[in-house]
Amino acid sequence: MNKSYYVTTPIYYVNDAPHIGHAYTTLACDALARFKRLDGYDVHFLTGTDEHGQKVEKSAEAAGIDPQEFTNKVSQNFRDLADFMSFTHSDFIRTTEERHKKACQDIWHRLEASGDIYLGSYAGWYAVRDEAFYGEDELKKGPDGTKIASTGAPVEWVEEPSYFFRLSNWGERLLAFYDENPDFILPKTRRNEVISFVKGGLMDLSISRTTFNWGVSVPGDDQHIMYVWLDALTNYMTAVGFPDTEADLYKKFWPADLHMVGKDILRFHAVYWPAFVLSAGLPTPKRVFAHGWWTNEGEKISKSLGNVIDPIELVNSYGLDQVRYFLLREVPFGNDGDFSRRAIVGRMNSDLANDYGNLAQRVLSMVHKNCDGVLPEPGLFSDADQVLLSAAKDALANVRAKMDVQAFHEALEAVWVVIRQSNGYVDAQAPWKLKKEDPARMNTVLYTLAETIRHLAILTQPFMPDASARILDQLSVPEDSRSFAAIENGKMLVAGAEMPKPEGVFPRYVEDECDS
Ligand code: MSP
């Protein structure tokens, strides 16, 4: 196998319990990883936890436990969430691991060797919540009159000796890099924001701290610990074996194909990270995609408002495939979106139960009842049959083109176009009437539909793995014939195959339950 694909989630701060935002970013990567595997790629899918820095140190202090013990505990919650959500990550990295310390120190040496590190002192604003330095011009007045960052995070004045990275030298080279790699930052609107930020002029970046201890020491100067973002970003290389650039994983997967991030952390990934990687003389990642944020019933999600959405509760209420479908279908990926019970129930009942579920259920039930549970032999395909069969076959190329630009909502819409077309075909062909009038024609219609549903269920696997597998089981599609190669090899369903008794895969969500 020679096609490889490396996708990463941000590594999550362990100061807090996992919430919908974390589940969303990882879900998007999971759908992509599953898609690429089905498309014949060898996929490396990385997630993990960001365990150093002042924010985590403070949370450990508040919990009254040692930071390592604290991170062990909270990191486990993120692993548990990933298992609960059945994510298919290949590795779960923790920045407190030994392998990562080695990688951080090596990258430091590389930046130093490039002449991009110097010792100075930092006097300025720092927001622990964002783990970010802010210029005076980026601050505003908070409700109580104190200064806050534009993100709403409180800031504090910091004065300390610090090593700096000569980011100011990298502006022109970054602009040239964005120019040569037009798809490095997606969506395009975010790309424009980054470019204007860089054009506005870059200041050197403080990359070490001395006023707390929880981090990786600067090589050769253990008074300093590395800035948590330099430490954190390096995880993407640690996980593929860096600093051993001869490691199999590194050779196969670096540079990463995609860093998936939320819009709030784009600057770190699209400005600082490529500058560090270029300065280190290493190949730059291919893409950073910044997705939007969820609100809850129109309100910003925040602990103080008490409206944090717990992904576990969500899945327990609506089902895993349903939540996956909703999150990836409801909002154009990249935009902000609003979570509401009404919206998820609407999607479950219309798109899943009425459109997809009903299609599969009525076709498979007719095969079961009218054809003795055996897939019937088709006769000659009519024009209408061929139109539907080729729409089903073409859907893969359409979905692939959308997945290549992380347009999950459009990928799903491309599948739904065929689902709706199939339902229209069922109504027009009325196979239930054909049983007496023209059983041979009924067989052809039911075969055409079963074959179309096979394509649909193969394509929905990355989004709704369980439901899709159940539909494929009901069509008696063998496990080894569920990849995209099974669409492209032109082999159709084998007539005469026994089909088990069908069961509904997408139940309707009962209205009075949702009104409560
Ligand atoms: N530790 C850094 C990332 C370092 S990567 C080298 C970090 N961690 S985080 O835990 O705060 O990250 C959270 C991720 O969840 C980000 O991608 C962020 O955009 C996302 N979300 C947090 N709240 C969110 C919503 N309300 N909606 C969608 N995603 C949100 O940043």
XYZ file of C-alpha atoms and ligand atoms in Angstrom:
547
model
C 0.000 0.000 0.000
C 1.603 3.309 -0.957
C -1.023 5.959 -0.296
C -0.626 7.446 3.177
C -2.645 10.002 5.087
C -1.787 11.652 8.396
C -4.515 13.567 10.204
C -4.287 15.154 13.651
C -6.649 16.666 16.195
C -5.440 19.411 18.509
C -4.184 17.939 21.737
C -6.638 18.892 24.426
C -5.853 20.811 27.584
C -6.349 18.652 30.615
C -7.658 21.482 32.755
C -11.249 20.532 32.158
C -13.740 17.798 31.416
C -14.163 16.930 27.737
C -17.105 18.671 26.058
C -18.817 18.901 22.703
C -16.048 21.073 21.215
C -13.462 18.352 21.821
C -15.741 15.629 20.536
C -16.510 17.672 17.418
C -12.908 18.220 16.348
C -12.028 14.561 16.870
C -15.219 13.395 15.176
C -14.375 15.353 12.040
C -10.933 13.710 11.961
C -12.450 10.302 12.625
C -14.851 10.613 9.695
C -11.969 11.640 7.480
C -9.705 8.846 8.744
C -12.421 6.257 8.126
C -13.066 7.715 4.678
C -9.420 7.576 3.696
C -9.023 4.008 4.952
C -12.004 2.919 2.872
C -10.360 4.730 -0.021
C -7.236 2.583 0.247
C -4.979 4.880 2.277
C -2.758 3.830 5.129
C -3.971 6.299 7.749
C -2.272 7.631 10.832
C -4.811 9.415 13.012
C -3.455 11.203 16.066
C -5.167 12.690 19.065
C -4.042 13.280 22.645
C -3.650 15.685 25.509
C -1.710 18.901 26.079
C -0.514 18.572 29.640
C 2.020 21.289 30.343
C 1.774 25.011 31.005
C 0.499 27.412 33.547
C -3.155 26.691 32.971
C -2.767 23.000 33.768
C -0.436 23.764 36.674
C -3.061 26.115 38.144
C -5.850 23.570 37.697
C -3.747 20.936 39.475
C -3.087 23.378 42.279
C -6.783 24.150 42.580
C -7.507 20.409 42.737
C -4.830 20.126 45.433
C -2.833 17.469 43.624
C 0.514 17.152 41.973
C 0.377 18.143 38.270
C 1.501 14.739 37.020
C -1.141 12.950 39.044
C -3.693 15.511 37.914
C -2.836 15.112 34.226
C -2.901 11.322 34.522
C -6.419 11.553 35.801
C -7.818 14.119 33.387
C -6.027 12.742 30.342
C -7.817 9.458 31.012
C -11.175 11.246 30.646
C -10.208 12.207 27.115
C -9.171 8.656 26.313
C -12.436 7.382 27.745
C -14.383 9.838 25.616
C -12.500 8.715 22.509
C -13.344 5.083 23.317
C -16.941 5.896 24.108
C -17.278 7.681 20.759
C -15.582 4.693 19.012
C -12.985 6.957 17.463
C -10.428 5.106 15.366
C -7.256 7.002 16.314
C -3.961 5.217 15.786
C -2.188 6.881 18.688
C -3.030 8.967 21.748
C -0.138 11.223 22.658
C 0.472 12.876 26.015
C 2.967 15.732 26.157
C 4.286 14.475 29.495
C 5.639 11.354 27.805
C 9.382 10.888 27.523
C 9.262 10.521 23.718
C 7.803 14.005 23.524
C 10.399 15.688 25.729
C 13.105 14.409 23.399
C 11.286 15.803 20.374
C 10.810 19.226 22.011
C 14.440 19.503 22.929
C 15.507 18.488 19.451
C 13.322 21.067 17.766
C 14.697 23.694 20.134
C 18.241 22.793 19.055
C 17.228 23.084 15.426
C 15.716 26.551 15.882
C 18.802 27.594 17.796
C 21.092 26.253 15.056
C 19.139 28.341 12.520
C 19.965 31.458 14.540
C 16.285 32.007 15.321
C 16.549 31.912 19.132
C 17.961 34.637 21.348
C 17.763 35.449 25.061
C 15.964 38.640 26.074
C 13.265 39.579 28.506
C 9.529 39.688 28.090
C 7.410 42.478 29.479
C 3.838 42.301 28.343
C 0.415 40.755 28.679
C -0.262 37.040 29.024
C -3.570 35.191 29.131
C -3.247 31.925 31.005
C -6.618 30.737 29.693
C -5.394 30.998 26.082
C -1.732 30.372 26.969
C -1.039 33.327 24.675
C 0.849 36.626 24.699
C -1.121 39.690 23.640
C -0.099 43.140 22.447
C -1.733 46.184 24.016
C -3.686 46.732 20.770
C -5.288 43.294 21.054
C -6.864 44.026 24.434
C -10.223 45.480 25.376
C -11.986 46.393 28.622
C -13.863 43.606 30.361
C -17.202 44.041 32.164
C -15.431 44.915 35.435
C -13.126 47.442 33.739
C -10.008 45.240 33.765
C -8.177 44.456 30.552
C -9.095 41.276 28.728
C -7.964 39.666 25.476
C -10.192 39.841 22.406
C -11.069 36.189 23.141
C -12.508 37.293 26.499
C -9.646 35.752 28.485
C -8.310 37.732 31.460
C -4.714 38.898 31.016
C -1.917 39.511 33.482
C 1.231 41.606 33.186
C 4.328 39.429 32.942
C 7.968 40.523 33.204
C 10.608 37.845 33.056
C 13.757 36.726 31.241
C 12.738 34.846 28.141
C 14.094 33.222 25.031
C 12.576 34.579 21.851
C 11.976 33.109 18.432
C 12.743 35.557 15.604
C 9.257 35.373 14.159
C 9.693 38.907 12.808
C 12.138 37.464 10.269
C 9.604 34.998 8.936
C 6.797 37.254 7.678
C 7.886 37.418 4.040
C 8.702 33.729 3.899
C 5.363 32.817 5.415
C 3.531 34.979 2.888
C 5.448 33.279 0.074
C 4.611 29.907 1.623
C 0.862 30.705 1.720
C 1.117 31.866 -1.860
C 2.802 28.681 -3.026
C 0.371 26.547 -1.020
C -3.036 28.086 -1.630
C -4.829 25.271 0.216
C -2.579 25.314 3.275
C -5.226 27.217 5.237
C -8.884 26.354 4.766
C -11.560 27.677 4.680
C -10.520 30.530 2.389
C -11.988 33.225 4.637
C -9.737 32.082 7.458
C -6.786 32.059 5.081
C -7.422 35.707 4.274
C -7.540 36.565 7.983
C -4.202 34.878 8.588
C -2.596 36.566 5.603
C -3.702 40.004 6.757
C -2.445 39.258 10.255
C 0.987 38.337 8.867
C 0.989 41.335 6.522
C 0.359 43.527 9.581
C 3.897 42.601 10.743
C 5.049 39.869 13.103
C 6.776 40.438 16.426
C 9.326 38.055 17.881
C 7.672 35.395 19.995
C 8.526 34.645 23.593
C 9.176 30.886 23.699
C 10.201 30.281 27.296
C 8.895 31.063 30.759
C 10.643 31.226 34.115
C 7.890 31.907 36.627
C 6.522 28.388 36.896
C 7.870 24.877 36.383
C 5.349 22.646 34.733
C 6.854 22.015 31.310
C 9.821 20.821 29.280
C 13.122 22.447 30.277
C 14.976 24.514 27.733
C 18.049 22.495 26.764
C 21.113 23.917 28.491
C 19.153 26.363 30.658
C 16.865 24.712 33.145
C 15.820 28.044 34.633
C 13.525 28.211 31.629
C 10.733 25.949 30.491
C 9.562 25.920 26.924
C 6.472 27.928 25.975
C 3.589 25.489 26.047
C 2.593 26.113 22.427
C 6.051 25.275 21.073
C 5.914 22.136 23.216
C 2.351 21.308 22.168
C 2.725 21.872 18.423
C 5.752 19.603 18.330
C 3.518 16.669 19.350
C 2.504 16.231 15.714
C 6.069 15.225 14.892
C 6.798 13.329 18.118
C 3.989 10.944 17.308
C 5.629 9.854 14.073
C 8.999 9.208 15.657
C 10.722 12.616 15.509
C 13.570 13.379 16.263
C 14.382 10.150 14.439
C 13.756 11.358 10.906
C 14.686 7.896 9.670
C 11.869 6.283 11.690
C 9.400 4.338 9.514
C 6.430 6.330 10.745
C 8.185 9.630 10.137
C 9.206 8.667 6.633
C 5.745 7.445 5.849
C 3.597 10.130 7.460
C 5.526 13.379 7.833
C 4.605 15.993 6.673
C 1.085 15.685 8.052
C -1.716 15.930 5.527
C -4.092 17.746 7.810
C -4.091 19.472 11.169
C -7.725 19.896 12.122
C -8.235 22.761 14.589
C -10.886 25.081 15.927
C -10.882 28.670 14.653
C -9.571 29.934 18.010
C -6.235 28.193 17.597
C -5.624 28.848 13.920
C -2.909 31.461 14.425
C -0.764 29.015 16.386
C -1.085 26.401 13.647
C -0.982 28.566 10.542
C 1.640 31.142 11.581
C 3.832 29.916 14.431
C 3.913 26.240 13.487
C 5.002 26.586 9.832
C 7.578 29.185 10.937
C 9.003 26.750 13.507
C 9.007 23.879 11.028
C 10.623 25.956 8.280
C 13.225 27.259 10.702
C 13.916 23.686 11.830
C 14.553 22.794 8.195
C 11.794 20.202 8.083
C 8.965 19.668 5.580
C 5.848 21.735 6.351
C 2.428 20.219 6.980
C 0.093 20.281 4.007
C -3.039 21.768 5.468
C -4.608 23.382 8.505
C -8.399 23.428 8.529
C -10.120 25.698 11.055
C -13.654 24.697 11.940
C -16.234 26.901 13.641
C -17.691 26.840 17.115
C -20.960 25.466 18.444
C -23.396 27.464 20.484
C -26.133 25.828 22.572
C -29.697 26.906 21.756
C -28.305 30.236 20.551
C -26.039 30.873 23.557
C -22.269 30.823 23.748
C -21.229 27.632 25.545
C -19.582 28.351 28.861
C -19.149 26.778 32.247
C -20.445 29.897 33.967
C -23.688 29.767 31.964
C -23.941 26.098 32.904
C -24.822 25.135 29.330
C -21.834 22.959 28.465
C -22.902 20.065 26.237
C -21.631 16.716 27.458
C -21.040 14.487 24.434
C -21.738 11.371 26.488
C -25.191 12.601 27.458
C -25.843 13.588 23.887
C -24.993 10.132 22.599
C -27.018 8.495 25.345
C -30.048 10.573 24.385
C -29.900 10.379 20.595
C -27.489 7.623 19.602
C -23.908 7.747 18.383
C -24.537 7.591 14.643
C -27.281 10.175 14.985
C -24.994 12.595 16.826
C -22.208 12.019 14.302
C -24.591 12.641 11.430
C -26.082 15.749 13.001
C -22.770 17.397 13.873
C -21.335 16.827 10.418
C -24.500 17.567 8.420
C -26.165 20.460 10.202
C -23.524 23.116 9.699
C -21.350 23.907 6.687
C -18.043 22.668 8.058
C -15.916 25.695 8.891
C -18.887 27.846 9.979
C -20.199 28.312 13.488
C -23.299 26.308 14.297
C -26.071 26.185 16.817
C -26.988 23.018 18.653
C -30.662 22.636 19.448
C -32.800 19.654 20.395
C -35.254 20.645 17.715
C -32.585 20.617 15.041
C -31.179 17.197 15.954
C -34.627 15.639 16.262
C -35.560 17.225 12.918
C -32.528 15.674 11.231
C -33.150 12.293 12.855
C -36.756 12.162 11.744
C -36.482 13.635 8.291
C -33.051 12.772 6.895
C -32.442 9.550 8.780
C -35.830 7.950 9.503
C -37.873 9.272 6.553
C -35.279 9.399 3.813
C -32.515 6.872 4.409
C -34.106 4.518 6.924
C -37.375 4.294 5.087
C -35.665 3.615 1.773
C -33.660 0.730 3.202
C -36.536 -0.649 5.230
C -39.179 -0.654 2.533
C -36.903 -2.091 -0.143
C -35.440 -4.790 2.075
C -38.880 -5.712 3.449
C -40.221 -6.136 -0.081
C -37.297 -8.388 -0.966
C -37.941 -10.361 2.160
C -41.686 -10.716 1.629
C -41.941 -10.911 -2.125
C -38.773 -12.744 -3.040
C -38.524 -15.282 -0.207
C -35.655 -13.411 1.405
C -33.410 -13.932 -1.597
C -32.001 -11.159 -3.774
C -33.860 -11.589 -7.076
C -32.247 -11.955 -10.469
C -32.646 -8.716 -12.472
C -33.783 -8.662 -16.102
C -32.644 -6.025 -18.571
C -32.185 -2.642 -16.900
C -34.512 0.076 -18.199
C -33.377 3.669 -18.721
C -34.801 4.628 -15.330
C -32.863 1.799 -13.652
C -29.669 2.823 -15.368
C -30.089 6.453 -14.385
C -30.358 5.458 -10.739
C -27.499 2.940 -10.891
C -25.163 5.448 -12.448
C -26.137 8.144 -9.947
C -25.207 5.672 -7.195
C -21.905 4.873 -8.852
C -21.037 8.539 -9.473
C -21.734 9.457 -5.861
C -18.312 8.190 -4.751
C -16.453 10.714 -6.918
C -18.739 13.493 -5.694
C -18.288 12.559 -2.051
C -14.536 12.182 -2.461
C -14.211 15.653 -3.977
C -16.075 17.118 -0.985
C -14.085 15.151 1.579
C -10.869 16.344 -0.036
C -11.761 19.869 1.080
C -13.332 18.793 4.386
C -16.833 19.786 3.214
C -18.519 17.045 5.274
C -21.953 18.617 4.967
C -21.677 18.632 1.170
C -20.344 15.089 1.110
C -23.454 14.005 2.997
C -25.664 16.078 0.760
C -24.150 14.297 -2.264
C -25.262 10.997 -0.703
C -28.688 12.360 0.118
C -29.235 13.460 -3.481
C -29.102 9.771 -4.398
C -31.235 8.752 -1.401
C -33.961 11.173 -2.469
C -33.627 10.070 -6.070
C -34.033 6.448 -4.952
C -37.163 7.253 -2.989
C -38.551 9.009 -6.066
C -37.729 5.907 -8.107
C -39.526 3.627 -5.627
C -42.639 5.791 -5.860
C -42.483 5.962 -9.657
C -41.835 2.232 -10.171
C -44.269 1.138 -7.445
C -42.749 -2.344 -7.101
C -45.547 -3.410 -4.710
C -47.951 -3.243 -7.680
C -45.660 -5.270 -9.902
C -45.818 -8.448 -7.842
C -48.962 -9.572 -9.659
C -48.700 -7.513 -12.837
C -45.091 -8.144 -13.811
C -42.993 -10.074 -11.289
C -39.928 -10.089 -13.537
C -39.985 -6.305 -13.636
C -40.473 -6.191 -9.854
C -37.324 -8.276 -9.515
C -35.347 -5.845 -11.648
C -36.638 -2.842 -9.707
C -35.853 -4.415 -6.334
C -32.411 -5.485 -7.512
C -31.692 -1.959 -8.800
C -32.690 -0.543 -5.447
C -30.704 -3.056 -3.402
C -27.638 -2.347 -5.510
C -28.136 1.399 -5.035
C -28.517 0.970 -1.273
C -25.266 -1.017 -1.240
C -23.467 2.009 -2.681
C -25.168 4.342 -0.224
C -24.301 2.224 2.800
C -20.671 1.907 1.718
C -20.508 5.683 1.411
C -22.150 6.435 4.744
C -19.729 4.217 6.711
C -17.322 7.051 7.618
C -20.204 9.093 9.029
C -22.465 6.454 10.574
C -20.373 3.330 10.955
C -22.828 1.180 12.930
C -25.972 1.896 10.974
C -24.135 1.517 7.677
C -22.698 -1.821 8.770
C -26.171 -3.012 9.732
C -27.550 -2.078 6.311
C -24.639 -3.840 4.609
C -25.285 -6.898 6.818
C -28.922 -6.874 5.736
C -27.755 -6.842 2.118
C -25.389 -9.744 2.917
C -22.380 -7.734 1.710
C -19.265 -9.544 2.992
C -16.945 -7.642 5.337
C -14.165 -7.617 2.768
C -16.386 -6.011 0.121
C -17.211 -2.788 1.905
C -14.392 -0.505 0.820
C -14.561 1.968 -2.044
C -12.719 -0.558 -4.188
C -15.937 -2.578 -4.022
C -17.691 0.321 -5.755
C -14.958 0.896 -8.284
C -14.413 -2.729 -9.280
C -17.794 -2.732 -11.009
C -18.960 -5.948 -9.282
C -22.630 -5.807 -8.418
C -24.626 -7.687 -5.778
C -24.907 -11.401 -6.423
C -28.473 -12.388 -7.253
C -29.662 -15.377 -5.263
C -27.883 -14.282 -2.082
C -29.932 -14.813 1.037
C -30.992 -11.650 2.789
C -31.751 -11.721 6.513
C -35.021 -10.328 7.831
C -34.585 -6.550 7.774
C -34.780 -4.407 10.860
C -35.198 -0.638 10.980
C -31.875 1.107 11.399
C -32.988 4.682 12.045
C -35.925 4.803 14.458
C -38.037 7.945 14.571
C -37.429 10.073 17.643
C -40.742 10.170 19.464
C -42.032 13.726 19.483
C -43.522 13.909 22.967
C -40.202 12.802 24.431
C -38.485 15.708 22.750
C -41.078 18.241 23.819
C -40.495 17.447 27.475
N -4.221 22.607 23.859
C -4.655 23.467 22.826
C -4.356 22.864 21.476
C -2.942 22.520 21.211
S -2.738 21.770 19.669
C -1.101 21.705 19.431
C -6.152 23.712 22.955
N -6.814 22.831 23.682
S -8.364 22.910 23.978
O -8.688 21.825 24.847
O -8.745 24.207 24.437
O -8.913 22.648 22.546
C -10.093 22.591 22.284
C -10.474 22.289 20.846
O -11.875 22.254 20.973
C -10.124 23.420 19.877
O -9.980 22.954 18.548
C -11.353 24.298 19.984
O -11.604 25.057 18.843
C -12.441 23.265 20.187
N -13.586 23.856 20.860
C -13.701 24.314 22.133
N -14.968 24.797 22.314
C -15.672 24.656 21.169
C -17.011 24.854 20.783
N -17.912 25.431 21.567
N -17.365 24.440 19.531
C -16.492 23.787 18.697
N -15.243 23.574 19.041
C -14.754 24.143 20.197
O -6.635 24.671 22.396
